[in-house]
mmCIF file of C-alpha atoms and ligand atoms in Angstrom:
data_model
loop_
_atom_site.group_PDB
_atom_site.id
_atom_site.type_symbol
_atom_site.label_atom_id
_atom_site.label_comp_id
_atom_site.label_asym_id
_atom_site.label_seq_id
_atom_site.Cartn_x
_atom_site.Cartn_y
_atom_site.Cartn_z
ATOM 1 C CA UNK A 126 0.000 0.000 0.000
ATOM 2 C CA UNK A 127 0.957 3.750 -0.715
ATOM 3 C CA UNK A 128 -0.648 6.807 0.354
ATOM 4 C CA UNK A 129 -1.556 9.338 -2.062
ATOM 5 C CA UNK A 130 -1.311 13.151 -1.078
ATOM 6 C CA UNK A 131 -3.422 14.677 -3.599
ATOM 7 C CA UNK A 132 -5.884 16.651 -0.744
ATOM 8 C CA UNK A 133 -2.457 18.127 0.829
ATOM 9 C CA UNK A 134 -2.071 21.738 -0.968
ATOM 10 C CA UNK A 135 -5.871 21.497 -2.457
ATOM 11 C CA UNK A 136 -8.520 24.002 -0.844
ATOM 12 C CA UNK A 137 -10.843 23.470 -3.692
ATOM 13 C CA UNK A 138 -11.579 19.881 -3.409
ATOM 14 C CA UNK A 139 -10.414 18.735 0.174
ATOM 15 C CA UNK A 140 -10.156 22.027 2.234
ATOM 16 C CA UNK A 141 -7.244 22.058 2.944
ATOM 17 C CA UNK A 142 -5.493 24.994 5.314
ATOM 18 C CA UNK A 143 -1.821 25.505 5.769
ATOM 19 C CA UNK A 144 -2.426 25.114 9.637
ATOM 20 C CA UNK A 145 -2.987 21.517 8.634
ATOM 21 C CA UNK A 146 0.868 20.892 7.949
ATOM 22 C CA UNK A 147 2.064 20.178 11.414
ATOM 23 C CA UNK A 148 -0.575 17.125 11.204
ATOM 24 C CA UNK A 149 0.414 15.859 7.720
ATOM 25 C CA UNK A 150 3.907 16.003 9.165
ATOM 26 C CA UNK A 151 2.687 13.250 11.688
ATOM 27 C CA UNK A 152 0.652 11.363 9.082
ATOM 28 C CA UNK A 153 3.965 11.216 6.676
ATOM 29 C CA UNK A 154 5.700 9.999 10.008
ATOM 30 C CA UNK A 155 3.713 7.656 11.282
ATOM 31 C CA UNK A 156 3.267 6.041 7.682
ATOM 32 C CA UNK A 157 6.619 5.848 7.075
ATOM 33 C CA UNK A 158 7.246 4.450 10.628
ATOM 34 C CA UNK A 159 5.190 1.820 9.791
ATOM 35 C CA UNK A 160 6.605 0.767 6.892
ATOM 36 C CA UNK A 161 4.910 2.798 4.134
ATOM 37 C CA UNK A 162 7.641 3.203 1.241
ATOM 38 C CA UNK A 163 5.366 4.296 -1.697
ATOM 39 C CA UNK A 164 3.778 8.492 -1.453
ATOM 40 C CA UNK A 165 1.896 9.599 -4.427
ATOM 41 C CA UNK A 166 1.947 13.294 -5.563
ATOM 42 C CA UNK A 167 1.637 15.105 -8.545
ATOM 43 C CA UNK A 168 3.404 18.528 -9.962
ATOM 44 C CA UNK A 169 -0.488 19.841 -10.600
ATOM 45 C CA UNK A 170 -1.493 19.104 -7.206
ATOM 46 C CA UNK A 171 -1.891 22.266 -4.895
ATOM 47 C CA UNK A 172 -4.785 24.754 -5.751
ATOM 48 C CA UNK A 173 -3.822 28.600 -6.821
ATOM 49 C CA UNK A 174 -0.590 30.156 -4.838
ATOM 50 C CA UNK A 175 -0.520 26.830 -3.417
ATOM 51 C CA UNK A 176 0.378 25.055 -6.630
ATOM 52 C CA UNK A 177 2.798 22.341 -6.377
ATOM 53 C CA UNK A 178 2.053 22.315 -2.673
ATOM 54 C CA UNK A 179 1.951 18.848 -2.210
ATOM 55 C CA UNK A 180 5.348 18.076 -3.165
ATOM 56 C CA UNK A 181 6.990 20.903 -1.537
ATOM 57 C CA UNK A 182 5.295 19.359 1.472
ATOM 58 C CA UNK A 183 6.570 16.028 0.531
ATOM 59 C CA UNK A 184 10.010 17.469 0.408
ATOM 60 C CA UNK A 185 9.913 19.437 3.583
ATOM 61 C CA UNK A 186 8.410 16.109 5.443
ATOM 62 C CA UNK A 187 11.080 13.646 4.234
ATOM 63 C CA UNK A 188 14.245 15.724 4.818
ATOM 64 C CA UNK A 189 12.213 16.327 8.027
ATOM 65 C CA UNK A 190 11.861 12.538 8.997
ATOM 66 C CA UNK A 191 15.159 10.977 7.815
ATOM 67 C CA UNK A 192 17.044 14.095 10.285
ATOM 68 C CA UNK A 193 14.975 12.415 12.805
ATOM 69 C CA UNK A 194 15.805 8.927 11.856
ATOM 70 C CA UNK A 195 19.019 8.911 10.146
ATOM 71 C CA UNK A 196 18.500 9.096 6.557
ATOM 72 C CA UNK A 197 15.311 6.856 5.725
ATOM 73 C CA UNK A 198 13.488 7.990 2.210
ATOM 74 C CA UNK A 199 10.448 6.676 1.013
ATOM 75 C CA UNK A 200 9.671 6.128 -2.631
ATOM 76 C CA UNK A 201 8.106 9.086 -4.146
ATOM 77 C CA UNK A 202 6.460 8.859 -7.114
ATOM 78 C CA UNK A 203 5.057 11.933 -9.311
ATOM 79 C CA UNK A 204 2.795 12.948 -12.006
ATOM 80 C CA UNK A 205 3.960 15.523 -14.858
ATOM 81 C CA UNK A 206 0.791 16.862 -15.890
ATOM 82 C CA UNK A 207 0.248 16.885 -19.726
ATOM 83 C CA UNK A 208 -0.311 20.374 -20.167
ATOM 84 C CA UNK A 209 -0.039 21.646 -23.523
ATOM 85 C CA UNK A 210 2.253 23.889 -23.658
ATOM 86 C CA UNK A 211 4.728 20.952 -22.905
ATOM 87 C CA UNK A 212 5.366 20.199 -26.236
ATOM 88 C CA UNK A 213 8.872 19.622 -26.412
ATOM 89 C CA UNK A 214 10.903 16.528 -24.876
ATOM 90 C CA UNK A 215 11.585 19.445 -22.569
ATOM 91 C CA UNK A 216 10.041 17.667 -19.843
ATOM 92 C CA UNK A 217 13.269 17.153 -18.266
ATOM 93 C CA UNK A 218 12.807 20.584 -17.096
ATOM 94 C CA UNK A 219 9.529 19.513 -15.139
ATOM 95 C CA UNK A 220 11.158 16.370 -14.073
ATOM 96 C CA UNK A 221 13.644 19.070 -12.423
ATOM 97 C CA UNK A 222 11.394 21.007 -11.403
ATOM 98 C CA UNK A 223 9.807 18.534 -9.210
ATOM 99 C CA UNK A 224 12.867 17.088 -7.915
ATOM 100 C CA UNK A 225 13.619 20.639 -6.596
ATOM 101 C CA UNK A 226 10.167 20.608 -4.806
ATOM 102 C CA UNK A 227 10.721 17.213 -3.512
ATOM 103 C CA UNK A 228 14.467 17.897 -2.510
ATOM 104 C CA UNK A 229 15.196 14.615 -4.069
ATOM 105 C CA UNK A 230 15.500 13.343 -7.242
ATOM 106 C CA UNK A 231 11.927 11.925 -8.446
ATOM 107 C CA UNK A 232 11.989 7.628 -8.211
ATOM 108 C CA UNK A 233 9.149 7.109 -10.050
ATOM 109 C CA UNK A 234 7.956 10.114 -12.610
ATOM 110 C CA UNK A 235 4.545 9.281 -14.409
ATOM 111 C CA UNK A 236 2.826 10.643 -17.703
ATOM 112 C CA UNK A 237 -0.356 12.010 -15.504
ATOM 113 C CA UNK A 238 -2.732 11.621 -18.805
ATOM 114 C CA UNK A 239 -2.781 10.350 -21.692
ATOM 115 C CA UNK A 240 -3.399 12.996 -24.618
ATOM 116 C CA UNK A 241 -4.789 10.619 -26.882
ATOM 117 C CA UNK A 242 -8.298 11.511 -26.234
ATOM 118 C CA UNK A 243 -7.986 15.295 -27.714
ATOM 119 C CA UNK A 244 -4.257 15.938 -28.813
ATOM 120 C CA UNK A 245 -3.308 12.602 -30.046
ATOM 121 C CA UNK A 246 -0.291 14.199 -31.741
ATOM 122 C CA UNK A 247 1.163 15.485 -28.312
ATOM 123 C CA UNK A 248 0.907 11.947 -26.920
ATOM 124 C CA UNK A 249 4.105 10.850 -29.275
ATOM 125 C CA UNK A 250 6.229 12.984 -27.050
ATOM 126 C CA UNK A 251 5.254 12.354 -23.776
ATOM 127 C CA UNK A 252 5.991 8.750 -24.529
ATOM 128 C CA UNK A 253 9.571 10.038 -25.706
ATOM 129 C CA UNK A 254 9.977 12.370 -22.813
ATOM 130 C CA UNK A 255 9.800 9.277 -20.584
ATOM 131 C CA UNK A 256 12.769 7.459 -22.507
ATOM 132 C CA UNK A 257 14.612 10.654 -21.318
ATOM 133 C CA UNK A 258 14.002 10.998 -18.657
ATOM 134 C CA UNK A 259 14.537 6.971 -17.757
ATOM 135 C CA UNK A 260 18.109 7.292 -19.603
ATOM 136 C CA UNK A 261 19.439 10.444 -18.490
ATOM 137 C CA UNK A 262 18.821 8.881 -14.931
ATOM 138 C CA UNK A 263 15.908 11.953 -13.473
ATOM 139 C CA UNK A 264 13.771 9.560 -12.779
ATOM 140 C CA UNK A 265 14.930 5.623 -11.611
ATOM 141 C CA UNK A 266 11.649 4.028 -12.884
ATOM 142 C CA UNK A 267 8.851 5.360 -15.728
ATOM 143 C CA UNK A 268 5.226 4.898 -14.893
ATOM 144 C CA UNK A 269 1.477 6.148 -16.503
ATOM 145 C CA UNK A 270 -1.931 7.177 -15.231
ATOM 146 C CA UNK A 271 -4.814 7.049 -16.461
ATOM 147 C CA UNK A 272 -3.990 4.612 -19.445
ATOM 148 C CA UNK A 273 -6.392 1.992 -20.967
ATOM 149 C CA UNK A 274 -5.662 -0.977 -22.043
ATOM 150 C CA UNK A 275 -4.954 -0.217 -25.609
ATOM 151 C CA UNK A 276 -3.072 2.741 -24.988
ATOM 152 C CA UNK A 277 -1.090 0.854 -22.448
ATOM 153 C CA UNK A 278 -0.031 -2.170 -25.057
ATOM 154 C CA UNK A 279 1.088 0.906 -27.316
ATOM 155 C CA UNK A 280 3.456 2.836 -24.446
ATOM 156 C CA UNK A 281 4.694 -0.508 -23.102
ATOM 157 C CA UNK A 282 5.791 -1.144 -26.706
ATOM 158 C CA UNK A 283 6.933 1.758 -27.508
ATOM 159 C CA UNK A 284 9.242 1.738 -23.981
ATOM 160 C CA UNK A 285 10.423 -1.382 -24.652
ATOM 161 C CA UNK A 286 11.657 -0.771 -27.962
ATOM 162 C CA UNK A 287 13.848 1.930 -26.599
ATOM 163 C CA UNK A 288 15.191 -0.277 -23.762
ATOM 164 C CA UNK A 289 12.818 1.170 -20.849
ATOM 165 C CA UNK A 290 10.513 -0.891 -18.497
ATOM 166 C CA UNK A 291 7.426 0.625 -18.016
ATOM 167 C CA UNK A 292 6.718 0.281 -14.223
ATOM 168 C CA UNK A 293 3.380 1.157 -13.306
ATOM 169 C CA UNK A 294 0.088 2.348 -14.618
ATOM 170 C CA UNK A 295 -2.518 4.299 -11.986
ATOM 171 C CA UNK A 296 -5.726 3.778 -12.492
ATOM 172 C CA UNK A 297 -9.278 4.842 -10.429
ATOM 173 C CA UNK A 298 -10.165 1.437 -8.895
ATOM 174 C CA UNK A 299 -12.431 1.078 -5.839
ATOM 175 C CA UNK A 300 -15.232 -0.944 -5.090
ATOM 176 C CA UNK A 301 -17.362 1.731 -6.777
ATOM 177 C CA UNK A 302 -15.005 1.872 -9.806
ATOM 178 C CA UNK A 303 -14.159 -1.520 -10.914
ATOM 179 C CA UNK A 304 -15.237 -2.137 -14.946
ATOM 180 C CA UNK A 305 -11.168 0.002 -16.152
ATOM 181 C CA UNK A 306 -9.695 -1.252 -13.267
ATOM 182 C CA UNK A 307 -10.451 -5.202 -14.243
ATOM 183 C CA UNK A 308 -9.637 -4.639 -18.111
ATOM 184 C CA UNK A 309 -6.593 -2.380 -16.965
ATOM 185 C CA UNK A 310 -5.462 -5.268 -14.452
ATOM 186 C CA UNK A 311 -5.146 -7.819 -17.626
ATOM 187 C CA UNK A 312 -3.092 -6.066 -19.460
ATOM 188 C CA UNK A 313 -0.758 -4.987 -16.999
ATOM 189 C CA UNK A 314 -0.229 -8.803 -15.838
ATOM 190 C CA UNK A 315 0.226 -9.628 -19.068
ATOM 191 C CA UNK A 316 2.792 -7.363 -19.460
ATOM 192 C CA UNK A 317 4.360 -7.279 -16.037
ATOM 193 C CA UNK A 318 3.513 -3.503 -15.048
ATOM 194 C CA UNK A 319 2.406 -3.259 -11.662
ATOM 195 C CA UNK A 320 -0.946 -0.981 -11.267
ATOM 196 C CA UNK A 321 -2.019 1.464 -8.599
ATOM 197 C CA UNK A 322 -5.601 1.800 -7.535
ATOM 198 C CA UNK A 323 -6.421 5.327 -7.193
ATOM 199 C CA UNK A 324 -9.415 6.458 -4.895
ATOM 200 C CA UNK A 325 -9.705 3.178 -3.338
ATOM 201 C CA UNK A 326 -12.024 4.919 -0.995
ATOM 202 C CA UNK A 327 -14.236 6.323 -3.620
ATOM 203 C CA UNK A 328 -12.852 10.030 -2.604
ATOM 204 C CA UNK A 329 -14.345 9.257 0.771
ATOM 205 C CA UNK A 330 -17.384 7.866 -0.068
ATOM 206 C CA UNK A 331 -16.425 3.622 0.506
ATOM 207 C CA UNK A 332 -14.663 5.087 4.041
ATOM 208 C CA UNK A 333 -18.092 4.916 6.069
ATOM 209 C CA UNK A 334 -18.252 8.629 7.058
ATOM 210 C CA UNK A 335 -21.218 9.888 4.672
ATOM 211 C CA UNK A 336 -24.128 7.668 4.711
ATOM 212 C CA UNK A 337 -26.926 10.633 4.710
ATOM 213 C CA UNK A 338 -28.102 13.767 2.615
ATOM 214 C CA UNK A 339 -27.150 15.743 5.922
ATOM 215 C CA UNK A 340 -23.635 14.863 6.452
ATOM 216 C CA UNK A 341 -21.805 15.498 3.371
ATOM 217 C CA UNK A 342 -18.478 17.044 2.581
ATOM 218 C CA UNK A 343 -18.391 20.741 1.400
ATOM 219 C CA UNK A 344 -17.570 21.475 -2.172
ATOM 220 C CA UNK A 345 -17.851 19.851 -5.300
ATOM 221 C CA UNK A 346 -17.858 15.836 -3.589
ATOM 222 C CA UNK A 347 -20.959 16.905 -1.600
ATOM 223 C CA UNK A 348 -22.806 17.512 -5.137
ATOM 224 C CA UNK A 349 -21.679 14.032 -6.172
ATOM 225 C CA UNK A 350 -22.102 11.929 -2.935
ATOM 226 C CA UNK A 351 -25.399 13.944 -3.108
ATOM 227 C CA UNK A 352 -26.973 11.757 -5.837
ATOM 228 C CA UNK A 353 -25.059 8.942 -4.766
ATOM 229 C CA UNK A 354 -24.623 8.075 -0.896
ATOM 230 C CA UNK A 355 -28.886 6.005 -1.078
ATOM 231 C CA UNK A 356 -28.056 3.582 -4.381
ATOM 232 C CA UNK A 357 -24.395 3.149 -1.949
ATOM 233 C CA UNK A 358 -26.036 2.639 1.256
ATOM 234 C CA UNK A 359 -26.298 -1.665 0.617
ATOM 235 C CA UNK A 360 -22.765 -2.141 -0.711
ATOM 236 C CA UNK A 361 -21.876 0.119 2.585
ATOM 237 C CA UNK A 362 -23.919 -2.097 4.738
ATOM 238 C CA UNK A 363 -22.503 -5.062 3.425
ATOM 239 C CA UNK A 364 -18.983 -3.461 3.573
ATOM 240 C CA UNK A 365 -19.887 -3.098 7.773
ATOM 241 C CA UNK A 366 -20.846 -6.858 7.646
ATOM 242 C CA UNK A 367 -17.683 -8.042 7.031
ATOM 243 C CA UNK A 368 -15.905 -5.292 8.695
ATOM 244 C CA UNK A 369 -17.849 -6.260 12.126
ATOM 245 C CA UNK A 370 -16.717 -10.190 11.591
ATOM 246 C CA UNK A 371 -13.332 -9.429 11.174
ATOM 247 C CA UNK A 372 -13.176 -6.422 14.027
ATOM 248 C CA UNK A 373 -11.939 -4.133 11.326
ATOM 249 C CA UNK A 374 -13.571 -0.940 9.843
ATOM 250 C CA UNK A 375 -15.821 -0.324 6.328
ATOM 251 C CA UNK A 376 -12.210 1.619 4.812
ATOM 252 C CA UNK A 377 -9.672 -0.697 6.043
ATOM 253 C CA UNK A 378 -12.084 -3.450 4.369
ATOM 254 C CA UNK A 379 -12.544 -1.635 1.109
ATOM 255 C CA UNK A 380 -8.595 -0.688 0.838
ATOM 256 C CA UNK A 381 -7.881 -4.393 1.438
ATOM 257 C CA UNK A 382 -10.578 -5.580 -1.235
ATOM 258 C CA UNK A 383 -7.893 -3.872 -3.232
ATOM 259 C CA UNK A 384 -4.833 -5.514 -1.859
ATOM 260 C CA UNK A 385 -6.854 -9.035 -2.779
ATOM 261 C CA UNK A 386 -7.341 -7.935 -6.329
ATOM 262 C CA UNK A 387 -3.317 -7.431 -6.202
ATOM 263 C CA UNK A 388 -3.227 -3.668 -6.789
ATOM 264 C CA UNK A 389 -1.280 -1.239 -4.692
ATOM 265 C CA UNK A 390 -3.779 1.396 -3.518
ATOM 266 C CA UNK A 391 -2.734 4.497 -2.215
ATOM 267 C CA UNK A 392 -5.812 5.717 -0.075
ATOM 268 C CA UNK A 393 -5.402 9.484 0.437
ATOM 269 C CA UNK A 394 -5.072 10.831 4.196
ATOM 270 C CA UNK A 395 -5.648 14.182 5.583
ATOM 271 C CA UNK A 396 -5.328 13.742 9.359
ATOM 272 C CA UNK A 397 -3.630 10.881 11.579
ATOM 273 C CA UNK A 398 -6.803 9.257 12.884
ATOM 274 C CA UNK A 399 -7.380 8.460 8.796
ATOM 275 C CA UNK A 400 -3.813 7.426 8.757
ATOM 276 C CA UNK A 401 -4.038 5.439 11.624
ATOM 277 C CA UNK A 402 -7.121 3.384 10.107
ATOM 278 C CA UNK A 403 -6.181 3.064 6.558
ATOM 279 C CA UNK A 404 -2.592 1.497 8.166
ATOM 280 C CA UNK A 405 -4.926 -1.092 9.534
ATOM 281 C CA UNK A 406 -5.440 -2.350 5.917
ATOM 282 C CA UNK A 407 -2.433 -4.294 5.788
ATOM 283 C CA UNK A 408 -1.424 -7.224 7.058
ATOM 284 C CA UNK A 409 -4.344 -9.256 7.133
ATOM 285 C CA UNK A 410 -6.452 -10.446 4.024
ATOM 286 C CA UNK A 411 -9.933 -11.150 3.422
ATOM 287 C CA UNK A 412 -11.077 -14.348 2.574
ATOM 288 C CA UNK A 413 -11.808 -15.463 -1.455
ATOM 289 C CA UNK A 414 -15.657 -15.751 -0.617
ATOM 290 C CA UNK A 415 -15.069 -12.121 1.773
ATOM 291 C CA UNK A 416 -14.275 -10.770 -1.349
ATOM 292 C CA UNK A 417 -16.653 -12.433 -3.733
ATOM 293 C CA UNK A 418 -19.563 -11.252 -1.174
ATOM 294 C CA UNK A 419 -18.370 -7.619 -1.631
ATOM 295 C CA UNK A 420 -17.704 -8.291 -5.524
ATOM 296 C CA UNK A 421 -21.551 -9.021 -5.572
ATOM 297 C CA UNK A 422 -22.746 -6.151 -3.450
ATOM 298 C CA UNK A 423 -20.807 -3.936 -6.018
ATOM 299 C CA UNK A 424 -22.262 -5.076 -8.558
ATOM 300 C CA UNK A 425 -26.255 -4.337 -7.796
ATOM 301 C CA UNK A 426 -24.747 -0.501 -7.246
ATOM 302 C CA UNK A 427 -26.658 0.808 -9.910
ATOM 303 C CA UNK A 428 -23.608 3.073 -11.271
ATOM 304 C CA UNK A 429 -20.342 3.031 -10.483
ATOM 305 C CA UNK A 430 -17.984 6.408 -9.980
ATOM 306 C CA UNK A 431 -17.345 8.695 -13.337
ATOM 307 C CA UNK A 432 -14.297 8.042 -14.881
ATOM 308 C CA UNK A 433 -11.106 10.732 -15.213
ATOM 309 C CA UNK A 434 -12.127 12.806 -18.573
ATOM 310 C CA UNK A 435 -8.505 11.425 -19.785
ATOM 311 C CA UNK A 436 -8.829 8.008 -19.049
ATOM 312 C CA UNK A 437 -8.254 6.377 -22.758
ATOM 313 C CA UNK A 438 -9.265 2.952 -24.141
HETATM 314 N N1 LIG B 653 -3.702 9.671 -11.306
HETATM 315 C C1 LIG B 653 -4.788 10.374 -11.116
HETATM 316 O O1 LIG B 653 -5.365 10.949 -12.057
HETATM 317 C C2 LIG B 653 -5.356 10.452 -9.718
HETATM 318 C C3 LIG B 653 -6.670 10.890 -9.512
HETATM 319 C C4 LIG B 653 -7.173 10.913 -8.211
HETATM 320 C C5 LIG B 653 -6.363 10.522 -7.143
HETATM 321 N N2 LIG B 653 -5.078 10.130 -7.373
HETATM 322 C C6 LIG B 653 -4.191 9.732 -6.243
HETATM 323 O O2 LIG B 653 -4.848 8.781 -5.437
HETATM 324 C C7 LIG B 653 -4.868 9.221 -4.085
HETATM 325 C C8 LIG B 653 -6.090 8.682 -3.357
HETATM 326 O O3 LIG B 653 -7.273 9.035 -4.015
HETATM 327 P P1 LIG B 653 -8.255 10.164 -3.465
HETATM 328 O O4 LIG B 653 -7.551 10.994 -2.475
HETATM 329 O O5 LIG B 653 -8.847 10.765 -4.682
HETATM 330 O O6 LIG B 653 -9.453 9.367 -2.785
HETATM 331 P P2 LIG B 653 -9.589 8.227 -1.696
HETATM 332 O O7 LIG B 653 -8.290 7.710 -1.296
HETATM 333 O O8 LIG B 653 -10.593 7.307 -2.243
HETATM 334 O O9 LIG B 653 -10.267 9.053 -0.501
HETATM 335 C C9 LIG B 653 -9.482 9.884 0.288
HETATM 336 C C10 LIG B 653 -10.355 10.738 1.191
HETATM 337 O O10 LIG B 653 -11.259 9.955 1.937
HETATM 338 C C11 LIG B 653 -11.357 10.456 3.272
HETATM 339 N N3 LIG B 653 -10.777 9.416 4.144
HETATM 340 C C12 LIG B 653 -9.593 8.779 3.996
HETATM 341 N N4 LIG B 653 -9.404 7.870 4.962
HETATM 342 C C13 LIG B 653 -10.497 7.922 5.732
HETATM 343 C C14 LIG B 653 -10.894 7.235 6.901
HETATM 344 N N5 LIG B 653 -10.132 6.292 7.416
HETATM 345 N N6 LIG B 653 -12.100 7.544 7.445
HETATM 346 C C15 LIG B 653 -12.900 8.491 6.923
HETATM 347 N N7 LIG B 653 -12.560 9.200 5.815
HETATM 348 C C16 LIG B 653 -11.375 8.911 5.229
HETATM 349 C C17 LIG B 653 -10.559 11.743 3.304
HETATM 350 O O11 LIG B 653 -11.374 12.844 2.894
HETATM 351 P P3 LIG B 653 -12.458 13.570 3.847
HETATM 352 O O12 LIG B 653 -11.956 13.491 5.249
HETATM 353 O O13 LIG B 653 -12.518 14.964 3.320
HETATM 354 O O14 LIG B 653 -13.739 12.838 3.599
HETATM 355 C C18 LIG B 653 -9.533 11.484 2.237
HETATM 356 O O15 LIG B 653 -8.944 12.636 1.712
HETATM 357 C C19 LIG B 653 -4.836 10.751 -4.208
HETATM 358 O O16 LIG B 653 -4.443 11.372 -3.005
HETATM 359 C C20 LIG B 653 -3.837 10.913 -5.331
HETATM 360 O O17 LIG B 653 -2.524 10.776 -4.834
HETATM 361 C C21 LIG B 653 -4.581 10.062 -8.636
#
């Protein structure tokens, strides 16, 4: 399991308040502390001033902990957002950019989108931008997000015709997302890419915490969990079924339901009671008929979570 930082910098979406940093400090330490080596982050996350917030945090956190505990880094691994005006195999400079944020060089930098759905003749050089960066050593492994399965067959050849491994797709893959996910998860075992399951709460939603019309996040989720939390409310229910057998909670359940499906899911955290649960995820595993019971109850959910607008075929 990773954890993914995308609400740390972002007011917008997840509220979030530079007097939360002190906090996010302790969530990044206790994570690591117990053994979490994978943070997600992205060079577009951060809303307005705070652009690019969550890496900076990222940065300031590790050199932070490893004073503390004599040198220990965690795996980060960013998104270069396909903006574009980055036309050029000038993404090196982004790559830079990044690592100057993080205060390390990047380990694993990812294509954030795909451009195939609208500027298919921008996608050529993304794909070459991540030969560069893999062979001028920026970056020590080369991943993608949001990447279908036939877009993925075409990178992964591409990559491997110019002598790079292509690590890791990200894709959205919950309980309330599964339909990608499952095609997604073919091809990448055919191919050997390992893929991370992105929102494996369902932005909140699978974690337990909204279950009425009157408790719902501000902002833009509150509009979607809005229409969504009644046609959710069984799959919940059956989530807390198997959560009360096994003594453990509705998220840890739904981020291990990933874990079974053998994804890496990086659940996002924004205080250390979160932290502290979603840790609980590991090291245990449901059973194969735990996990066919909550297969079924996703199913009868009428409609499962919109996809990312970039998420190709
Ligand atoms: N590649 C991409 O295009 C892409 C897209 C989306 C996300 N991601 C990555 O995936 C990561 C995870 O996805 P996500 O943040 O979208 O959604 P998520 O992991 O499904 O949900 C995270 C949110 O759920 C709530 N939560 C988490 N743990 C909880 C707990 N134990 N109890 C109650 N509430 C809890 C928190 O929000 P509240 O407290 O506000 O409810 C938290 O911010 C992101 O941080 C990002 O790194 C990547």
């Amino acid at each position: 399991m990773g954890i993914g930082t995308w609400s740390w910098g972002n007011q917008l979406l997840w509220g979030y308040n530079e007097e939360m940093d002190d906090e996010l400090q302790q969530v990044f330490n206790l994570c690591v502390s117990k053994g979490i080596r994978l943070f997600d982050t992205g060079d577009s996350y951060g809303t307005g001033r705070l652009n690019g917030q969550s890496e900076k945090l990222l940065g300031k956190f590790m050199e932070e902990y490893a004073r503390q505990n004599g040198g220990v880094y965690p795996n980060i691994g960013t998104k270069f957002a396909s903006y574009p005006w980055r036309l050029t195999v000038g993404r090196n400079k982004a790559c830079d950019e990044s690592a100057e944020r993080l205060r390390r060089p990047v380990d694993i930098g990812q294509i954030h989108w795909s451009t195939a759905n609208y500027f298919p003749w921008q996608e050529r050089v993304l794909w070459e931008s991540l030969v560069s960066l893999y062979k001028s050593g920026r970056c020590r492994a080369v991943g993608v997000s949001n990447y279908g399965p036939q877009q993925l067959r075409k990178i992964h050849a591409f990559l491997q015709d110019n002598g790079v491994p292509l690590a890791s797709n990200q894709i959205q893959y919950s309980l309330l997302s599964r339909t990608v996910g499952e095609e997604v998860k073919e091809v990448c075992d055919e191919l050997g890419i390992a893929m991370i399951a992105y929102s494996p709460l369902g932005l909140g939603l699978l974690s337990g915490r909204y279950q009425s019309k009157d408790d719902l996040p501000k902002g833009p989720r509150g509009f979607v969990f809005r229409e969504r939390v009644e046609e959710v409310a069984p799959l919940l229910e059956c989530l807390r079924e198997v959560a009360d057998q096994r003594g453990k909670t509705i998220a840890q359940v739904a981020i291990n339901w990933c874990l079974c499906k053998d994804t890496i899911p990086i659940p996002g955290a924004k205080s250390l009671k979160q932290a502290e649960e979603n840790l609980g995820a590991v090291g245990w595993r449901l059973t194969m008929s735990e996990v066919e019971v909550l297969d079924l109850a996703a199913k009868r959910v009428p409609r499962e979570l919109v996809q990312n607008i970039f998420q190709t075929k």
